[in-house]
Short mmCIF file of C-alpha atoms in Angstrom, two decimals:
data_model
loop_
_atom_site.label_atom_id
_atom_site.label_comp_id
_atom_site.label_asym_id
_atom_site.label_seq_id
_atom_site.Cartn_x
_atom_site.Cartn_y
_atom_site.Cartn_z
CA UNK A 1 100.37 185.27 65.64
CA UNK A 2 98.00 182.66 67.00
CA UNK A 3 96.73 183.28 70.52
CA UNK A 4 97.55 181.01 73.07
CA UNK A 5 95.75 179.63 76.46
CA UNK A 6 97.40 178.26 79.61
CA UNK A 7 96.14 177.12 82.73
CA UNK A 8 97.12 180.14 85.14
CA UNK A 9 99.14 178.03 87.84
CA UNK A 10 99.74 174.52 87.97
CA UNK A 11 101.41 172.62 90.89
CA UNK A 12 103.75 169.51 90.75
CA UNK A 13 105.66 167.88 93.27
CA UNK A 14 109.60 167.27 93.32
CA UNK A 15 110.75 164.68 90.88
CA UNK A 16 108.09 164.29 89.42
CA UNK A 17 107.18 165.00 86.11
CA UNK A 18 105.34 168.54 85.24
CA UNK A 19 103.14 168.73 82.35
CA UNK A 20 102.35 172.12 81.36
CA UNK A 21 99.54 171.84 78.89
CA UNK A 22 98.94 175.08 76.09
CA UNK A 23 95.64 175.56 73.49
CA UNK A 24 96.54 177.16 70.39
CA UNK A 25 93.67 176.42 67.87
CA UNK A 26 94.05 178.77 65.46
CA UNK A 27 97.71 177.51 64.88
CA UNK A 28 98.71 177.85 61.33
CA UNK A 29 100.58 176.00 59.44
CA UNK A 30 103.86 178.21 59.26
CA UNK A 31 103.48 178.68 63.08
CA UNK A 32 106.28 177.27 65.69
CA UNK A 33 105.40 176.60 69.06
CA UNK A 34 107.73 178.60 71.44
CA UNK A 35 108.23 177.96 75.24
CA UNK A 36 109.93 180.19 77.64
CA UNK A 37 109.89 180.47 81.28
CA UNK A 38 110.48 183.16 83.75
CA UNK A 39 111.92 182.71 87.05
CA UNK A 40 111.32 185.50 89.65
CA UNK A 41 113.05 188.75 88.80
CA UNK A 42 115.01 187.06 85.79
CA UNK A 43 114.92 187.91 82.42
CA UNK A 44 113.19 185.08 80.11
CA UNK A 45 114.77 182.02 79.42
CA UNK A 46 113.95 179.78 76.45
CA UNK A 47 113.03 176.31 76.79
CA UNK A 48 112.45 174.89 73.64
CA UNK A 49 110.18 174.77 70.02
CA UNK A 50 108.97 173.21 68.07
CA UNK A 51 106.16 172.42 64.24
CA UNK A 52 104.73 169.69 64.55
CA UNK A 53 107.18 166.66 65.50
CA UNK A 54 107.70 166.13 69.20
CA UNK A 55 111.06 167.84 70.42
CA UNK A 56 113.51 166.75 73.12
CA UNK A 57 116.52 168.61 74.51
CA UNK A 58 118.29 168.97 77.74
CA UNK A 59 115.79 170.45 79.66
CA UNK A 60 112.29 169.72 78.20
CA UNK A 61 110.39 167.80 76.03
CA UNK A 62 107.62 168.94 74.06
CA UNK A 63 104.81 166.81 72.33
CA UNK A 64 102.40 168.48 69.82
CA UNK A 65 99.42 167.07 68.59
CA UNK A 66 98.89 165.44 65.33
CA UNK A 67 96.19 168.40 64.56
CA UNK A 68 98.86 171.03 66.19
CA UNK A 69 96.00 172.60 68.25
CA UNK A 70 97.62 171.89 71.59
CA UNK A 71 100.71 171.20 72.51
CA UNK A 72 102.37 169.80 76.71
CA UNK A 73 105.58 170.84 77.51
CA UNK A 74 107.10 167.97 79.78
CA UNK A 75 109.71 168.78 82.53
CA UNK A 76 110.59 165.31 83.39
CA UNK A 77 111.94 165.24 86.83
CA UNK A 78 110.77 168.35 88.10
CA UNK A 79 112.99 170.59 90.83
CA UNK A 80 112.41 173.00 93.28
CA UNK A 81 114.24 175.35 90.72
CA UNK A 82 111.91 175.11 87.84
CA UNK A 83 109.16 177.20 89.86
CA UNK A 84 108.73 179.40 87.33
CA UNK A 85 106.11 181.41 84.72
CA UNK A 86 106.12 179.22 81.86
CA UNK A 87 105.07 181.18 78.66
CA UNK A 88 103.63 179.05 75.45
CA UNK A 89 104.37 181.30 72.40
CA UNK A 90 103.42 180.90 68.75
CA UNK A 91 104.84 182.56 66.44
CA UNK A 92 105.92 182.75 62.60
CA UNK A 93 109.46 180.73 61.93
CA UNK A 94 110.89 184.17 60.72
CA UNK A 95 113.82 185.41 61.62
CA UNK A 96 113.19 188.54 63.80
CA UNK A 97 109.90 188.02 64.17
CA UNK A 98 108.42 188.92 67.59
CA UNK A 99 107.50 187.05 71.08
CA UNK A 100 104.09 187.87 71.85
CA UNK A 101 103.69 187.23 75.85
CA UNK A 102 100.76 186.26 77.21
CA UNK A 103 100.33 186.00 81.03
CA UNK A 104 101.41 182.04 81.49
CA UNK A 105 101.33 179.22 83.77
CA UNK A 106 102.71 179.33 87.27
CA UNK A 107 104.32 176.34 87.64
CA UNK A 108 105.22 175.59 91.71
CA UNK A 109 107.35 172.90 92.66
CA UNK A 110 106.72 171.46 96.06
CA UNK A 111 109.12 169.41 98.33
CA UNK B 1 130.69 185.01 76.52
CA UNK B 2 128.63 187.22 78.46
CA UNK B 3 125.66 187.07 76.01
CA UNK B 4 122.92 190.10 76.50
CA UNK B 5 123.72 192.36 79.20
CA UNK B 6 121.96 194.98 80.15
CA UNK B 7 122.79 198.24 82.63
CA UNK B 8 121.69 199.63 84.94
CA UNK B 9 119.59 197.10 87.16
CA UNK B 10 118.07 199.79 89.19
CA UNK B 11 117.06 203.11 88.92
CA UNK B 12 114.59 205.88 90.18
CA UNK B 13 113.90 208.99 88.08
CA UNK B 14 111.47 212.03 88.97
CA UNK B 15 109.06 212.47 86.51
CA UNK B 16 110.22 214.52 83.71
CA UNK B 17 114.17 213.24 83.70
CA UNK B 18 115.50 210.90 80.94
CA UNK B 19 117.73 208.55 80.63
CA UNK B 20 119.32 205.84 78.63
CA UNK B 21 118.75 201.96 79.54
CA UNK B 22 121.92 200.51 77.76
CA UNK B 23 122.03 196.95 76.16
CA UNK B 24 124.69 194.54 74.59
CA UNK B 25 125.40 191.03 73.49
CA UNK B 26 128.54 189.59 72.29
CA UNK B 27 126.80 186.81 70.22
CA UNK B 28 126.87 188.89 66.95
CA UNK B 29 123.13 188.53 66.84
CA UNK B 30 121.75 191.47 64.06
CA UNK B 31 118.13 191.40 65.73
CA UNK B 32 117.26 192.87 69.02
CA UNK B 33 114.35 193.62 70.79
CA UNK B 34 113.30 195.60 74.18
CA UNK B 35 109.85 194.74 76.24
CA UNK B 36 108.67 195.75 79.18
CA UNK B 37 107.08 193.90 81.81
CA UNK B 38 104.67 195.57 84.29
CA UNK B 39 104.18 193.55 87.28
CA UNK B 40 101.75 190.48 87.14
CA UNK B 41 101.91 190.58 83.23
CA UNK B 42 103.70 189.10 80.95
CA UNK B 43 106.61 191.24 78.34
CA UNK B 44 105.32 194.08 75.54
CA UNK B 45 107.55 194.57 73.17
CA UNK B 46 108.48 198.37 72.71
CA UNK B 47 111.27 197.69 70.07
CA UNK B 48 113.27 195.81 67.78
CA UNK B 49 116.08 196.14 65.52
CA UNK B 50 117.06 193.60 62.95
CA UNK B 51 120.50 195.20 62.00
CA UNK B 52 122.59 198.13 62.56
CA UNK B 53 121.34 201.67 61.54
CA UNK B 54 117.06 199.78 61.44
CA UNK B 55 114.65 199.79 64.23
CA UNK B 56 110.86 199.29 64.61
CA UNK B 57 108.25 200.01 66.73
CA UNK B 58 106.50 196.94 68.78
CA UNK B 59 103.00 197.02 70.46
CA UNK B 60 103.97 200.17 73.20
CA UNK B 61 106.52 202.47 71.40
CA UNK B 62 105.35 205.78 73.27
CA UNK B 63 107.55 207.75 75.45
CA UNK B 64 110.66 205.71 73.89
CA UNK B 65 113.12 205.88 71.51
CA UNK B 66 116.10 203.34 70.18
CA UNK B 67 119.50 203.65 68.19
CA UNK B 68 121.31 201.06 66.53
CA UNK B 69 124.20 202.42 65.37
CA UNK B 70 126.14 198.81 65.94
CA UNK B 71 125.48 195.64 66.08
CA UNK B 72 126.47 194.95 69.45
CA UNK B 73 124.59 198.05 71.38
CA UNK B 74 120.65 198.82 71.22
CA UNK B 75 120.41 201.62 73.70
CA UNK B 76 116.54 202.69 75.23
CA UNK B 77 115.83 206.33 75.84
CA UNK B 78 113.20 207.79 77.88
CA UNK B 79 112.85 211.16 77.42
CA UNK B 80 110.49 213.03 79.80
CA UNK B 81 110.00 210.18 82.14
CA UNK B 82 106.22 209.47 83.59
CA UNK B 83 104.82 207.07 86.41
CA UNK B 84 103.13 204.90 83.86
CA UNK B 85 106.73 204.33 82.63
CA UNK B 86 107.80 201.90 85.71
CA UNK B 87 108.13 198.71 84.92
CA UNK B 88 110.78 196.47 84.66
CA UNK B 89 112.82 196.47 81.01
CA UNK B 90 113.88 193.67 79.03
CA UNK B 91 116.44 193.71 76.19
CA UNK B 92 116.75 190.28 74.08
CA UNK B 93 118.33 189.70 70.69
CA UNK B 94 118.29 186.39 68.50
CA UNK B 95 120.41 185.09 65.25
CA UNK B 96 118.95 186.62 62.37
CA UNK B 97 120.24 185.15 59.68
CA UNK B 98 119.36 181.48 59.66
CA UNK B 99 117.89 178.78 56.83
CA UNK B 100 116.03 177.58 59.40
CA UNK B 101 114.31 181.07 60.60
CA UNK B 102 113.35 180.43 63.81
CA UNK B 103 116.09 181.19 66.54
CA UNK B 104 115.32 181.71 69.92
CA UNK B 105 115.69 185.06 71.81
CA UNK B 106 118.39 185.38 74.49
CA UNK B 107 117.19 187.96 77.67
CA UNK B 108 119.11 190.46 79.39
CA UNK B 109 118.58 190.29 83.44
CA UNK B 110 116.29 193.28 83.06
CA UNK B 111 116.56 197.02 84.45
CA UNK B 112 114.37 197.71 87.42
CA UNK B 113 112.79 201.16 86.74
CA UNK B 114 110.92 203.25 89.13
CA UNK B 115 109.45 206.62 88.12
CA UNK B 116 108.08 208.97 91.38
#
């Protein structure tokens, strides 16, 4: 799976929107682009995914680039419960096929 | 639909007991997966499953072992627990069979594991 690279903490304010940005530039082409977050003592909680058109879905957006080297995940109205560790993932579109965890972004919301 | 559940949430263990971390989902999902998470880091995958009666090893298999003997249960056993063995433990499963191949994974609320 193609490493990933996230900012380590990012801060946004509330309701506003939070753009989480993720490198991935040795993407290939059979890749998805995963995103999970983790709130504090929770288990993992998936967001959304994506190939290469730009995704929407109740909780997220996510826009990839044309190249599909780097990818934002867009909370659009943030709250004060999305502080969370938002993990970028990428990952063959197998079924079964393992989540490889990096160490994410910190994302704080502030009132 | 309680989706992945996982007990216990807590436990300590002296170094050298074992125990089972139990795990089930009521989604009918065949795969399933257990990580750990030490804190600061983010989740290692110890091991999967992707149907009754088959399991794998992940990245850190040592000191564990699984069952799948249904689809609904993937049970963790540690059997001569160590220190290096606290962390915090993470089942998940996800739809196997699918055209599309790419299902998400569904977590479990975790087991909080201390070994002294």
């Amino acid at each position: 799976d193609a490493k990933t690279t996230q900012p380590t903490s990012m801060d946004c304010a509330e309701g506003r929107a939070a753009n989480l940005p993720c490198n991935h530039s040795t993407i290939s082409g059979n890749e998805y682009v995963y995103w999970y977050r983790q709130i504090h003592s929770q288990g993992p909680q998936y967001i959304i995914h994506g190939l290469k058109n730009n995704e929407t879905n109740e909780m997220a957006s996510l826009i990839i680039t044309e190249d599909r080297k780097s990818s934002t995940l867009i909370l659009p109205h943030a709250t004060l419960r999305d502080t969370a560790v938002y993990y970028c993932i990428v990952r063959v579109g197998t079924s079964g096929s393992r989540l490889t965890f990096g160490e994410g972004t910190q994302l704080t919301v502030n009132p | 639909n309680a989706g992945v559940t996982q007990t216990p949430k807590f436990r300590i263990l002296k170094i050298g007991q074992s125990m089972t971390l139990q795990c089930t989902q009521d989604m009918n999902h065949n795969y399933m997966y257990w990580y750990r998470q030490d804190p600061g880091m983010g989740l290692k995958l110890i091991y999967y499953s992707v149907g009754a009666g088959i399991t794998d090893k992940g990245e850190v298999p040592n000191g564990y072992n699984v069952s799948r003997s249904t689809t609904e249960d993937f049970p963790l056993r540690l059997e001569l627990a160590a220190p290096s063995q606290t962390s915090v433990y993470f089942c998940a499963s996800s739809h196997g069979q699918s055209v599309l191949g790419n299902q998400p994974q569904h977590f479990g609320d975790g087991t909080r594991l201390s070994i002294l």
